[in-house]
Each structure stands twice: as structure tokens, then as C-alpha cells.
Amino acid sequence: MEDFDYLAHDSNAAWLDGRGDGRFERYERFYHSERALHADQFNLEKLNEEYVEWSSRQSPRLLGLISASWVGRVAVTLFSVYMASKLVPSLAGTMPYATGAMLVVVFLGLRVFHWRHKRR
């Protein structure tokens, strides 16, 4: 009977082969960095126990990506653009002069904001 365990991405054989979700690569980086730091008193059993603690303290990559500050800025920008694309045409149909004045004030305010930000 043949062992087809290596074909599954989440199997131990695939993990040891370096395929799958990147856990093996993270372990290898941790292993090599710790081995370089503690070459004279290297203990593989102790290293494996430390890796469990280290990996449990690390946040998942997706969570780290989502919690980045630029993601929030992009989300707010996209939401603002979407709301403006819905609000401005409806306001322009009912109050064209007030909408034009509002847009001029918003654009001037943005220019002043960016000018002050560059000046700092």
C-alpha cells in the first residue's frame, strides 16, 4: 500500500517537505536564527519548546495585515468616495449652487490641510 499523505497540503509529510501554509518556513527561520545565536549550547528539545511559545505569541499574518494602519485609511477613503458618489449627485439635483459651494469649500479645505501637513 502506498502512502499518499504527502499529497495533502495540511499533512505532516507536506509540512516537513516545505509545502503548505508556510509553517515550515517560519520554523526553519526560527531554528536557524536560534542556532546562530546559541551555537555553543544548542539544544533541539529546548528549541522546540521555545518555538511553541514563540509561535503562540505571534499574531496571524491575516490579522496583522488587517490591523495595519494603511488598511483603515484605505477603508475610510473608499467609504468616503462611495458616499460622495451617492450624495453629491442627489444634492446637485436639488440644490446646485449650494452643492457647488460645498465642493469648493471641501477642496480648498483639503488643499490647506495638505499644505499645512507638508510644511511640518
PDB file of C-alpha atoms in Angstrom:
ATOM      1  CA  MET A   1       0.000   0.000   0.000  1.00  0.00           C
ATOM      2  CA  GLU A   2       1.363   3.411  -0.962  1.00  0.00           C
ATOM      3  CA  ASP A   3       1.451   6.404   1.328  1.00  0.00           C
ATOM      4  CA  PHE A   4      -0.284   9.364  -0.333  1.00  0.00           C
ATOM      5  CA  ASP A   5      -0.106  11.539   2.759  1.00  0.00           C
ATOM      6  CA  TYR A   6       2.413  13.855   1.094  1.00  0.00           C
ATOM      7  CA  LEU A   7      -0.248  14.965  -1.414  1.00  0.00           C
ATOM      8  CA  ALA A   8      -2.395  16.641   1.272  1.00  0.00           C
ATOM      9  CA  HIS A   9      -1.322  20.226   1.930  1.00  0.00           C
ATOM     10  CA  ASP A  10      -2.073  20.014   5.644  1.00  0.00           C
ATOM     11  CA  SER A  11      -0.328  16.698   6.308  1.00  0.00           C
ATOM     12  CA  ASN A  12       2.821  16.288   8.354  1.00  0.00           C
ATOM     13  CA  ALA A  13       4.682  14.952   5.329  1.00  0.00           C
ATOM     14  CA  ALA A  14       3.775  18.038   3.297  1.00  0.00           C
ATOM     15  CA  TRP A  15       4.779  20.253   6.235  1.00  0.00           C
ATOM     16  CA  LEU A  16       8.157  18.552   6.512  1.00  0.00           C
ATOM     17  CA  ASP A  17       8.569  18.735   2.761  1.00  0.00           C
ATOM     18  CA  GLY A  18       8.191  22.515   2.959  1.00  0.00           C
ATOM     19  CA  ARG A  19       4.840  22.764   1.177  1.00  0.00           C
ATOM     20  CA  GLY A  20       1.611  24.159   2.511  1.00  0.00           C
ATOM     21  CA  ASP A  21       0.842  27.222   4.565  1.00  0.00           C
ATOM     22  CA  GLY A  22       4.296  28.492   5.483  1.00  0.00           C
ATOM     23  CA  ARG A  23       4.585  26.953   8.948  1.00  0.00           C
ATOM     24  CA  PHE A  24       7.700  25.015   7.990  1.00  0.00           C
ATOM     25  CA  GLU A  25       9.405  28.122   6.615  1.00  0.00           C
ATOM     26  CA  ARG A  26       8.674  30.012   9.850  1.00  0.00           C
ATOM     27  CA  TYR A  27      10.064  27.132  11.892  1.00  0.00           C
ATOM     28  CA  GLU A  28      13.183  26.994   9.721  1.00  0.00           C
ATOM     29  CA  ARG A  29      13.805  30.733  10.130  1.00  0.00           C
ATOM     30  CA  PHE A  30      13.359  30.443  13.897  1.00  0.00           C
ATOM     31  CA  TYR A  31      15.607  27.356  14.014  1.00  0.00           C
ATOM     32  CA  HIS A  32      18.421  28.977  12.032  1.00  0.00           C
ATOM     33  CA  SER A  33      18.302  32.235  13.972  1.00  0.00           C
ATOM     34  CA  GLU A  34      18.373  30.462  17.340  1.00  0.00           C
ATOM     35  CA  ARG A  35      21.115  28.111  16.198  1.00  0.00           C
ATOM     36  CA  ALA A  36      23.222  31.079  15.115  1.00  0.00           C
ATOM     37  CA  LEU A  37      22.671  32.833  18.451  1.00  0.00           C
ATOM     38  CA  HIS A  38      23.268  29.824  20.702  1.00  0.00           C
ATOM     39  CA  ALA A  39      25.687  27.665  18.709  1.00  0.00           C
ATOM     40  CA  ASP A  40      27.768  26.662  21.724  1.00  0.00           C
ATOM     41  CA  GLN A  41      24.853  25.454  23.894  1.00  0.00           C
ATOM     42  CA  PHE A  42      22.333  24.348  21.268  1.00  0.00           C
ATOM     43  CA  ASN A  43      19.564  22.019  22.487  1.00  0.00           C
ATOM     44  CA  LEU A  44      16.947  20.936  19.948  1.00  0.00           C
ATOM     45  CA  GLU A  45      14.366  19.843  22.535  1.00  0.00           C
ATOM     46  CA  LYS A  46      14.551  23.177  24.326  1.00  0.00           C
ATOM     47  CA  LEU A  47      14.402  24.979  20.985  1.00  0.00           C
ATOM     48  CA  ASN A  48      11.203  23.154  20.012  1.00  0.00           C
ATOM     49  CA  GLU A  49       9.584  24.111  23.326  1.00  0.00           C
ATOM     50  CA  GLU A  50      10.644  27.731  22.810  1.00  0.00           C
ATOM     51  CA  TYR A  51       9.228  27.654  19.290  1.00  0.00           C
ATOM     52  CA  VAL A  52       5.805  26.693  20.624  1.00  0.00           C
ATOM     53  CA  GLU A  53       5.874  29.671  22.988  1.00  0.00           C
ATOM     54  CA  TRP A  54       7.221  31.996  20.309  1.00  0.00           C
ATOM     55  CA  SER A  55       4.673  30.948  17.688  1.00  0.00           C
ATOM     56  CA  SER A  56       1.777  31.310  20.140  1.00  0.00           C
ATOM     57  CA  ARG A  57       2.836  34.917  20.790  1.00  0.00           C
ATOM     58  CA  GLN A  58       2.947  35.760  17.065  1.00  0.00           C
ATOM     59  CA  SER A  59      -0.207  37.167  15.534  1.00  0.00           C
ATOM     60  CA  PRO A  60      -1.563  35.511  12.394  1.00  0.00           C
ATOM     61  CA  ARG A  61      -0.485  37.130   9.132  1.00  0.00           C
ATOM     62  CA  LEU A  62      -4.022  37.993   8.045  1.00  0.00           C
ATOM     63  CA  LEU A  63      -4.766  39.636  11.382  1.00  0.00           C
ATOM     64  CA  GLY A  64      -1.507  41.562  11.166  1.00  0.00           C
ATOM     65  CA  LEU A  65      -2.371  42.706   7.664  1.00  0.00           C
ATOM     66  CA  ILE A  66      -5.897  43.768   8.588  1.00  0.00           C
ATOM     67  CA  SER A  67      -4.757  45.647  11.683  1.00  0.00           C
ATOM     68  CA  ALA A  68      -2.224  47.705   9.721  1.00  0.00           C
ATOM     69  CA  SER A  69      -2.908  51.437   9.776  1.00  0.00           C
ATOM     70  CA  TRP A  70      -2.999  51.805   5.996  1.00  0.00           C
ATOM     71  CA  VAL A  71      -5.903  49.315   5.750  1.00  0.00           C
ATOM     72  CA  GLY A  72      -8.076  51.581   7.889  1.00  0.00           C
ATOM     73  CA  ARG A  73      -7.126  54.614   5.849  1.00  0.00           C
ATOM     74  CA  VAL A  74      -7.977  52.832   2.604  1.00  0.00           C
ATOM     75  CA  ALA A  75     -11.300  51.642   4.021  1.00  0.00           C
ATOM     76  CA  VAL A  76     -12.255  55.157   5.160  1.00  0.00           C
ATOM     77  CA  THR A  77     -11.222  56.602   1.798  1.00  0.00           C
ATOM     78  CA  LEU A  78     -13.225  54.046  -0.174  1.00  0.00           C
ATOM     79  CA  PHE A  79     -16.266  54.564   2.049  1.00  0.00           C
ATOM     80  CA  SER A  80     -15.995  58.343   1.680  1.00  0.00           C
ATOM     81  CA  VAL A  81     -15.698  58.111  -2.100  1.00  0.00           C
ATOM     82  CA  TYR A  82     -18.700  55.767  -2.247  1.00  0.00           C
ATOM     83  CA  MET A  83     -20.844  58.011  -0.057  1.00  0.00           C
ATOM     84  CA  ALA A  84     -19.803  61.112  -2.004  1.00  0.00           C
ATOM     85  CA  SER A  85     -20.693  59.399  -5.275  1.00  0.00           C
ATOM     86  CA  LYS A  86     -24.198  58.802  -3.921  1.00  0.00           C
ATOM     87  CA  LEU A  87     -24.685  62.091  -2.072  1.00  0.00           C
ATOM     88  CA  VAL A  88     -23.268  64.718  -4.438  1.00  0.00           C
ATOM     89  CA  PRO A  89     -25.461  63.900  -7.475  1.00  0.00           C
ATOM     90  CA  SER A  90     -28.632  63.879  -5.400  1.00  0.00           C
ATOM     91  CA  LEU A  91     -27.722  67.188  -3.732  1.00  0.00           C
ATOM     92  CA  ALA A  92     -26.702  68.717  -7.062  1.00  0.00           C
ATOM     93  CA  GLY A  93     -30.144  67.913  -8.466  1.00  0.00           C
ATOM     94  CA  THR A  94     -31.968  69.709  -5.667  1.00  0.00           C
ATOM     95  CA  MET A  95     -29.508  72.479  -4.694  1.00  0.00           C
ATOM     96  CA  PRO A  96     -26.920  73.011  -7.438  1.00  0.00           C
ATOM     97  CA  TYR A  97     -25.395  76.263  -6.129  1.00  0.00           C
ATOM     98  CA  ALA A  98     -25.120  75.061  -2.538  1.00  0.00           C
ATOM     99  CA  THR A  99     -23.535  71.810  -3.738  1.00  0.00           C
ATOM    100  CA  GLY A 100     -21.006  73.712  -5.848  1.00  0.00           C
ATOM    101  CA  ALA A 101     -20.121  75.952  -2.909  1.00  0.00           C
ATOM    102  CA  MET A 102     -19.789  72.917  -0.640  1.00  0.00           C
ATOM    103  CA  LEU A 103     -17.434  71.208  -3.099  1.00  0.00           C
ATOM    104  CA  VAL A 104     -15.287  74.347  -3.404  1.00  0.00           C
ATOM    105  CA  VAL A 105     -15.030  74.580   0.405  1.00  0.00           C
ATOM    106  CA  VAL A 106     -14.137  70.888   0.697  1.00  0.00           C
ATOM    107  CA  PHE A 107     -11.434  71.088  -1.993  1.00  0.00           C
ATOM    108  CA  LEU A 108      -9.959  74.275  -0.501  1.00  0.00           C
ATOM    109  CA  GLY A 109     -10.005  72.662   2.944  1.00  0.00           C
ATOM    110  CA  LEU A 110      -8.142  69.638   1.593  1.00  0.00           C
ATOM    111  CA  ARG A 111      -5.537  71.857  -0.057  1.00  0.00           C
ATOM    112  CA  VAL A 112      -4.982  73.820   3.169  1.00  0.00           C
ATOM    113  CA  PHE A 113      -4.768  70.579   5.168  1.00  0.00           C
ATOM    114  CA  HIS A 114      -2.155  69.089   2.826  1.00  0.00           C
ATOM    115  CA  TRP A 115      -0.241  72.358   2.649  1.00  0.00           C
ATOM    116  CA  ARG A 116      -0.006  72.507   6.460  1.00  0.00           C
ATOM    117  CA  HIS A 117       0.930  68.854   6.626  1.00  0.00           C
ATOM    118  CA  LYS A 118       3.790  69.324   4.137  1.00  0.00           C
ATOM    119  CA  ARG A 119       5.001  72.397   5.985  1.00  0.00           C
ATOM    120  CA  ARG A 120       5.586  70.396   9.196  1.00  0.00           C
TER     121      ARG A 120
END
